[in-house]
Every structure is written in C-alpha cells, then in structure tokens.
XYZ file of N, CA, C and O in Angstrom:
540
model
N -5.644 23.058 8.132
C -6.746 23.232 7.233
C -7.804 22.192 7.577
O -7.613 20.999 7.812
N -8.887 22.823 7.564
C -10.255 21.840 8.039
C -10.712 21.158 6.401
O -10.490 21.687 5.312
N -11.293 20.047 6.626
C -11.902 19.350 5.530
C -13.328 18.923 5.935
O -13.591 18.000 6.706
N -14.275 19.780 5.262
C -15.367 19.268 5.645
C -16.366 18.953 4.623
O -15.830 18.426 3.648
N -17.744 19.104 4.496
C -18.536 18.493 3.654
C -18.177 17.330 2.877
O -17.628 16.307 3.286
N -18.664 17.696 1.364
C -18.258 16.690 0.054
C -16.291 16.453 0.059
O -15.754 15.367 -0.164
N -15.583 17.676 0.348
C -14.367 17.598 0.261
C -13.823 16.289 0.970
O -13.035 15.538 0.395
N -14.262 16.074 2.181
C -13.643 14.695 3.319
C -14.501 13.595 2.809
O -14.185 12.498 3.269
N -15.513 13.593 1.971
C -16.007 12.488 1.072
C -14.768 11.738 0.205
O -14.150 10.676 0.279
N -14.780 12.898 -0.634
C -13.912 13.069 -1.812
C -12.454 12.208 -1.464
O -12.038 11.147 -1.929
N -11.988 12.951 -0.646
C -10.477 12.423 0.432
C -10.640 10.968 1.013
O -9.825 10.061 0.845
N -12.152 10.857 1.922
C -12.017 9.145 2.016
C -12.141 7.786 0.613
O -11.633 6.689 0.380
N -13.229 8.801 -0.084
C -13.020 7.634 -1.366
C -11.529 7.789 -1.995
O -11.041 6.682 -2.227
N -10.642 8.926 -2.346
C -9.648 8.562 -2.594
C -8.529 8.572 -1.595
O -7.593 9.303 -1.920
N -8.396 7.899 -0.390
C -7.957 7.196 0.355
C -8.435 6.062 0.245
O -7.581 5.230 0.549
N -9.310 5.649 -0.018
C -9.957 3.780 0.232
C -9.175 3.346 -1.159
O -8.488 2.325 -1.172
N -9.328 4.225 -2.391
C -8.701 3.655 -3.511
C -7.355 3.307 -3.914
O -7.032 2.370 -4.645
N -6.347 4.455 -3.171
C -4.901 4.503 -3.178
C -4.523 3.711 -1.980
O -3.463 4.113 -1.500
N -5.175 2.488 -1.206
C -4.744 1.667 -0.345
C -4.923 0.614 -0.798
O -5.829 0.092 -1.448
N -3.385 0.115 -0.166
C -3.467 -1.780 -0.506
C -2.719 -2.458 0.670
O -1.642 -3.054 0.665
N -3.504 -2.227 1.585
C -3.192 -2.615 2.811
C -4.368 -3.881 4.075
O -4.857 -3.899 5.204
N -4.300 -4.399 3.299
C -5.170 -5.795 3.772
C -6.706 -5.240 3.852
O -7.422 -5.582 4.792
N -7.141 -4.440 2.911
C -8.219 -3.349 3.401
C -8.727 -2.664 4.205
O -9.878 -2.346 4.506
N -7.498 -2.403 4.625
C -7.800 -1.036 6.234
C -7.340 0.167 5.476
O -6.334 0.415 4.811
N -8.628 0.962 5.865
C -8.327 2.184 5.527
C -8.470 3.537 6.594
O -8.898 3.425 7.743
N -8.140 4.498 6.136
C -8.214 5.745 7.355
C -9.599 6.299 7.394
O -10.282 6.408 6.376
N -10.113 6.740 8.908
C -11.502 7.204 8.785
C -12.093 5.395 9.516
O -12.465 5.188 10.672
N -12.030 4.763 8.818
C -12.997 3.252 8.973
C -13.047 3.198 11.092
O -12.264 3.698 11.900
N -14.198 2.449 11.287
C -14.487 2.010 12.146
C -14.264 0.844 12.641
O -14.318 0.441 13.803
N -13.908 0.122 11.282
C -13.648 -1.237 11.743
C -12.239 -1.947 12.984
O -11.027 -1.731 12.983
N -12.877 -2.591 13.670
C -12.006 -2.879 14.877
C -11.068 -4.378 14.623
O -11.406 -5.549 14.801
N -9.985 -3.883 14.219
C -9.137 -4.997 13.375
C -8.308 -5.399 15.271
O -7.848 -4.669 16.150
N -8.462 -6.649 15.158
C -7.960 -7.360 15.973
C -6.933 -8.661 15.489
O -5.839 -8.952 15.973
N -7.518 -9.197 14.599
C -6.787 -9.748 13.735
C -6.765 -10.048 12.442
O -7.856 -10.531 12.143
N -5.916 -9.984 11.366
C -5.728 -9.814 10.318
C -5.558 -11.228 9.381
O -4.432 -11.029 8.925
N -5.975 -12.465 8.850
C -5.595 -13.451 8.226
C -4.965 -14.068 9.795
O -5.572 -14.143 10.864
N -3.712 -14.412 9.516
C -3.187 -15.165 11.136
C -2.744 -14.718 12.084
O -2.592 -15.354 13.127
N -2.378 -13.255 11.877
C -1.490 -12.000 12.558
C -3.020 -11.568 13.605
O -4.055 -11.097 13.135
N -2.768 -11.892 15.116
C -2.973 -11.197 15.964
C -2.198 -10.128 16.481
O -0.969 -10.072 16.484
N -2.997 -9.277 16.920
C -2.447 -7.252 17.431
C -2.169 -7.354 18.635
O -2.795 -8.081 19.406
N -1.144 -6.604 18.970
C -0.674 -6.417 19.820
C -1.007 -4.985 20.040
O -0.678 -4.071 19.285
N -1.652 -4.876 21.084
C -2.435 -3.486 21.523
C -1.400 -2.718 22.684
O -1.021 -3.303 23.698
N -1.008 -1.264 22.330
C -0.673 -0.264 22.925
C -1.120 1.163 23.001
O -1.717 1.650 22.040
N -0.837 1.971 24.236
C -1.682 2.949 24.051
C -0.897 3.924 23.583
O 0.282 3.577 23.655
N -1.091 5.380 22.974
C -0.273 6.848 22.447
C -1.258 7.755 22.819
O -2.475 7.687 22.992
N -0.445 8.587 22.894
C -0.999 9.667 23.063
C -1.861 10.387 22.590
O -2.432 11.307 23.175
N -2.085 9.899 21.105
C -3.746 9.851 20.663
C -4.706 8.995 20.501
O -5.610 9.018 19.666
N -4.434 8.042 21.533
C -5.174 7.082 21.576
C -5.061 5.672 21.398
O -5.945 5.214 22.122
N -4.426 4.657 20.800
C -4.010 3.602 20.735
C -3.354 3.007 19.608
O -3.220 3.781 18.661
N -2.830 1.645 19.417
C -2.111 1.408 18.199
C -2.264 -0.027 18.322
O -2.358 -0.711 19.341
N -2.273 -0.447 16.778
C -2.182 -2.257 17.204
C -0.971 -2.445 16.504
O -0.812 -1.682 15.551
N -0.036 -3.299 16.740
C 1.082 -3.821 15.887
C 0.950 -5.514 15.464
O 0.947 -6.439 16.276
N 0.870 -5.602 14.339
C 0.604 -6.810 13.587
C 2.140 -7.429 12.992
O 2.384 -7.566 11.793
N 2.867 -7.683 13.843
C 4.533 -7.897 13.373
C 4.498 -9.022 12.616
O 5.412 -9.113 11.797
N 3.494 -10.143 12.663
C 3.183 -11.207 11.386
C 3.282 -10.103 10.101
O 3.806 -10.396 9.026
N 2.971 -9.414 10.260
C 2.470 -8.956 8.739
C 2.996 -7.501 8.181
O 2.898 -6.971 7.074
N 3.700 -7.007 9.630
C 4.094 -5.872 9.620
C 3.660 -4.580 8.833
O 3.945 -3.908 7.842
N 2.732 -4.660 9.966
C 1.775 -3.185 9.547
C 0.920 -3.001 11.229
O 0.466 -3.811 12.037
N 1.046 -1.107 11.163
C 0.598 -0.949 12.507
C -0.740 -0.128 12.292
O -0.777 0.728 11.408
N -1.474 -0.299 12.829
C -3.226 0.836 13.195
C -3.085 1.792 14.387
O -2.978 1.542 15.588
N -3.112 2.899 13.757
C -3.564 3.882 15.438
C -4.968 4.041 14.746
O -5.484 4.164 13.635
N -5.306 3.953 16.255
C -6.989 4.433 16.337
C -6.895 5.546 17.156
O -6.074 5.527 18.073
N -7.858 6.869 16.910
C -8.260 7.912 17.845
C -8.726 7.591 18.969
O -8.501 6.411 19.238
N -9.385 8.251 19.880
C -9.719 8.040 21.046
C -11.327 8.006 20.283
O -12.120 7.774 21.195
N -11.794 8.096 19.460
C -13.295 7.887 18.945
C -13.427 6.988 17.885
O -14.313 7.000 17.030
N -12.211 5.971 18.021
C -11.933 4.642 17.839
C -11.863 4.569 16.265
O -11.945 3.413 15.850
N -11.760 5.312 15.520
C -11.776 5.584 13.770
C -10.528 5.701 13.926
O -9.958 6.348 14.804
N -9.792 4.727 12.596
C -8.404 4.846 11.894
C -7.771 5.761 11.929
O -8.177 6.572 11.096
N -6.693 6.211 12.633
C -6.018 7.522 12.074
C -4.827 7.560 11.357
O -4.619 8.462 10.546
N -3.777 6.403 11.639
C -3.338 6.126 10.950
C -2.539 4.520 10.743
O -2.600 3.718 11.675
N -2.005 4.257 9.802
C -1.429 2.880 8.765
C 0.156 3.354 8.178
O 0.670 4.131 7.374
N 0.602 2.066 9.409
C 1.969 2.330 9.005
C 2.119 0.442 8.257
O 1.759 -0.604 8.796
N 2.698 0.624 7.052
C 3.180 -0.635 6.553
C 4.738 -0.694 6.543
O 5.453 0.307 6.519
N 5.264 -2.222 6.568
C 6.790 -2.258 6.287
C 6.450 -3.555 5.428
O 7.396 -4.331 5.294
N 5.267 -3.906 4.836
C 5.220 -5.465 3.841
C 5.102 -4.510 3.087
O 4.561 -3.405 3.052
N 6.131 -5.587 2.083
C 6.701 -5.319 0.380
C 5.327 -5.948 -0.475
O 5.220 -5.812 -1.694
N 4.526 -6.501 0.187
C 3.279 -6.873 -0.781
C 2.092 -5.858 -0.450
O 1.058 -6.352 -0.901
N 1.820 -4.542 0.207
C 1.232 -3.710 0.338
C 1.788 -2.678 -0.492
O 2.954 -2.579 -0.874
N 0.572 -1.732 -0.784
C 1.135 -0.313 -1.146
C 0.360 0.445 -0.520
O -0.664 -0.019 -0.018
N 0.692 1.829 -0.409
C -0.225 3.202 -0.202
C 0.433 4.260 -1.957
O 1.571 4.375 -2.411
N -0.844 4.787 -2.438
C -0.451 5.890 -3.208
C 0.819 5.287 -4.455
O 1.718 5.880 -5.052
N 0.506 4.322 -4.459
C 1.243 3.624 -5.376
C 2.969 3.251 -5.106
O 3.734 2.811 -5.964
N 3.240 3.503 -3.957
C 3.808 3.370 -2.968
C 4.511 2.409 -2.416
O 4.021 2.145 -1.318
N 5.700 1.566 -2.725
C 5.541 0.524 -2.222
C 7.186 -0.039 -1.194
O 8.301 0.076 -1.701
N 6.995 -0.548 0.073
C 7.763 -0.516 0.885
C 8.919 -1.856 -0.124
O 8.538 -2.922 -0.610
N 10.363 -1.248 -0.146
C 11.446 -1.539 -1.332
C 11.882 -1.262 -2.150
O 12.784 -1.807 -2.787
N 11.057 0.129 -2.407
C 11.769 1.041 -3.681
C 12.085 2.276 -3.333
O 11.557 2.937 -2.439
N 13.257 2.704 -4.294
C 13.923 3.440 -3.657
C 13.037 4.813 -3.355
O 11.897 4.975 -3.789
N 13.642 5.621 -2.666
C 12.863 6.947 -1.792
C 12.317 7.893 -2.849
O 11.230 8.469 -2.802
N 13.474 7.989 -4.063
C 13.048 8.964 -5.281
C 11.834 8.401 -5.744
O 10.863 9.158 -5.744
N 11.683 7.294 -6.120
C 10.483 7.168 -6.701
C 9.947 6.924 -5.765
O 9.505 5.856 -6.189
N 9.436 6.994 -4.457
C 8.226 7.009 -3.579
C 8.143 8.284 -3.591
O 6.939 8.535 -3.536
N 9.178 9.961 -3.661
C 8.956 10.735 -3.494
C 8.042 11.555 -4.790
O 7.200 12.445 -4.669
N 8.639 10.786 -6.231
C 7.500 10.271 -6.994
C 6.548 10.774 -7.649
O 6.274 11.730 -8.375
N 5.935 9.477 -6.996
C 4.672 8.577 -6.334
C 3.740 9.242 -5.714
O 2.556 9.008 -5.954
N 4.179 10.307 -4.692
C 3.775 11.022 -3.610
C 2.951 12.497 -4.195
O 1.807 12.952 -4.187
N 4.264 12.881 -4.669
C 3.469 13.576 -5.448
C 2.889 14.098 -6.568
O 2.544 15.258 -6.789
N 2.773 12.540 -7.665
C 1.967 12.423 -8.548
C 0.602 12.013 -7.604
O -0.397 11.894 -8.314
N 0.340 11.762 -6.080
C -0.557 11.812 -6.027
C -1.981 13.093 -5.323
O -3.176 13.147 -5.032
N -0.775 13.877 -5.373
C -1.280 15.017 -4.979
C -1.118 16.306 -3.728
O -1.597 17.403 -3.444
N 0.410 14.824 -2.997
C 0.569 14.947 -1.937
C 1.768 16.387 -2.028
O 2.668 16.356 -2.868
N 1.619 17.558 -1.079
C 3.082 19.055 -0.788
C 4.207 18.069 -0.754
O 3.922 16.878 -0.881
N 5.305 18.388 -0.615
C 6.503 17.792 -0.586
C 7.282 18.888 0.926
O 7.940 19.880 0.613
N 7.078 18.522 2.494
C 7.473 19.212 3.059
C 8.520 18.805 3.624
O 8.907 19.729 4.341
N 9.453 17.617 3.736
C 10.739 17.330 3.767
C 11.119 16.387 3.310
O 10.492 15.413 3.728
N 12.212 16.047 2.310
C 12.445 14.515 1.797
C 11.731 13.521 1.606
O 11.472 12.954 0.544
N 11.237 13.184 3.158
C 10.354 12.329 3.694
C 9.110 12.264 4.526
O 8.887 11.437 5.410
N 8.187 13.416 4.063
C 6.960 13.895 4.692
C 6.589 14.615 3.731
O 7.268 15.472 3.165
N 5.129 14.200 3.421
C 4.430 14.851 2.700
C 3.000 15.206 3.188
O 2.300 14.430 3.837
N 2.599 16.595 2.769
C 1.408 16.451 3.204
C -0.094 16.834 1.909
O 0.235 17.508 0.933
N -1.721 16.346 2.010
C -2.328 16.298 1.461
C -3.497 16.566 2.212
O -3.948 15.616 2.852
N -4.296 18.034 2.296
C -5.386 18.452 3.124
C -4.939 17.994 4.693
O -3.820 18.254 5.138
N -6.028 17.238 5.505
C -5.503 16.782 6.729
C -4.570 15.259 6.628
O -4.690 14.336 7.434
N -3.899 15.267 5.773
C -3.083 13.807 5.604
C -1.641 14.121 5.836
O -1.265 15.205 5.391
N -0.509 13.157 6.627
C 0.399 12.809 6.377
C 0.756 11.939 6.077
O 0.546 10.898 6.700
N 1.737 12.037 4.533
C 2.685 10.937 4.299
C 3.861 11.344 4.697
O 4.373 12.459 4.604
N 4.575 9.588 5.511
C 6.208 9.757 6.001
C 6.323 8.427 5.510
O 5.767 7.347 5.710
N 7.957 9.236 4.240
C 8.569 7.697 3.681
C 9.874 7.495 4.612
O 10.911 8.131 4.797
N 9.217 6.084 5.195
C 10.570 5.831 6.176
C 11.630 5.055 5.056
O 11.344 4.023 4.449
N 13.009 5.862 4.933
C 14.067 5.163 4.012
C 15.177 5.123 4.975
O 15.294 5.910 5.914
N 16.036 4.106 4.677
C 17.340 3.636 5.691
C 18.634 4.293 4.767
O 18.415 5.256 4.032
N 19.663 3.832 4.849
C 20.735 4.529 4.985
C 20.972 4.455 3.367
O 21.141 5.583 2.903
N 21.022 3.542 2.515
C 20.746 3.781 1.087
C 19.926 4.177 0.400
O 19.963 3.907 -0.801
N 18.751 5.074 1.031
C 17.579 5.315 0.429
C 16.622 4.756 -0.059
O 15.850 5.370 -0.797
N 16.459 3.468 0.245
C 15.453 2.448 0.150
C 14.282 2.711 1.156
O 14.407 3.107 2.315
N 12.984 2.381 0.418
C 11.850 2.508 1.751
C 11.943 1.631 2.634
O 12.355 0.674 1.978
N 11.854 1.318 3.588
C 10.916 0.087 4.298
C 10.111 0.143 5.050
O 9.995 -0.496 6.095
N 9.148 1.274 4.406
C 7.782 1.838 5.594
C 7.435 3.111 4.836
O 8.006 4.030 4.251
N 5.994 2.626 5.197
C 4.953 4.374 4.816
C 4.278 4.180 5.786
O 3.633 3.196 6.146
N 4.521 5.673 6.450
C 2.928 5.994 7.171
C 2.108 7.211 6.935
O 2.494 8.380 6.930
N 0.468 6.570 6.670
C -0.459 7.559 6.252
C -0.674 7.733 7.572
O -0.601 6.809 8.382
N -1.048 9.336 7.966
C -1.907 9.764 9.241
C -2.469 10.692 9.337
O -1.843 11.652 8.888
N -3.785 11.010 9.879
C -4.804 12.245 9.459
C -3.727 13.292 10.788
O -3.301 12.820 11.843
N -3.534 14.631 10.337
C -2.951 15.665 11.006
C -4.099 16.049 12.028
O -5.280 16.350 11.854
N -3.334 15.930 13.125
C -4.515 16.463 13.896
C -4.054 18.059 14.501
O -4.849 18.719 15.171
C-alpha cells in the first residue's frame, strides 16, 4: 500500500510522537554519526546501510537516499509505540496494537508502509523493537 499526500504527513508526525529513541526518527535526514558518547559503526545492506551504536544499543538503516528507514532498539530506557525493550511480548503485543498497528505474526506487525518486529527470547521477554518503512 502506497502512502502519499497528507496521509505520510499524518504517519511521520505520528511516528516522531510514538518515539523515544534519542530523537531519531523514521523518514529524518539527519546523519547520526554519533549519539551522546556512542560512536557508529557503519555497515552496508542491501538497502543501503546501517549504523550500530552498541554503547547504547540501538541500530539506524538508512536508504540509499540517505533518509531513516529503520530503528532497531535493545535499551530498556527507550521506547517505540509505548513499547518498551523488558516487558513481556503480551503486552508489547498490546501496545502494538493499541497503536494501530495489523497483528501479522506474534511478532510482526504491520501499520500502512511500517513494520513492527518484537524481538522476544525464550521466556517471552522483549529485548528489541524494530520499526521499518516496508519497502
């Protein structure tokens, strides 16, 4: 599904609002190199690149037209979508979709061009969300 006009407005302001992630958000231009003391460690993917911030543990892919695509966190002092990496999977699953997000497996959800994936370990605890625009 395409998102265009006012609708991908709509979607970035409420993406900028349901993030609490050192203020990186999806869509942004901004070229995060380093974060407070956490320098990136730059790699490339197949859509284009990724930084990994293991101080702080949280990763950035950028597109190949250098805009956010997606924010993976594993800090317990971040959230996405009210979201927060340490609680258990039921209530991130929630969370997810009190925020508006389909429910398309356990642990993937989707919202217009958005994916959410709640990464949970073997007791069902989170320790990771990643938002990413579907391409």
């Amino acid at each position: 599904m395409l998102v265009s006009g006012c609708a991908t407005n709509q979607l970035q302001k409420r993406q900028g609002e349901q993030s609490n992630v050192f203020g990186i958000e999806l869509y942004s231009t901004v070229d995060y190199r380093q974060i407070g003391s956490a320098t990136a460690v730059e790699e490339p993917c197949l859509k284009g690149y990724e930084r990994s911030f293991d101080a702080i543990d949280v990763t950035i892919g950028y597109g190949f037209n250098n805009k956010i695509r997606k924010i993976t966190t594993r800090n317990r002092s971040t959230s996405m979508y009210g979201i927060v990496p340490g609680m258990a999977l039921v209530d991130g699953q929630q969370r997810a979709e009190r925020a508006g997000f389909s429910r398309i497996s356990p642990y993937i959800f989707h919202f217009n061009d958005l994916s959410l994936t709640l990464l949970a370990d073997s007791n069902d605890l989170l320790f990771g969300i990643t938002v990413e625009r579907i391409d």
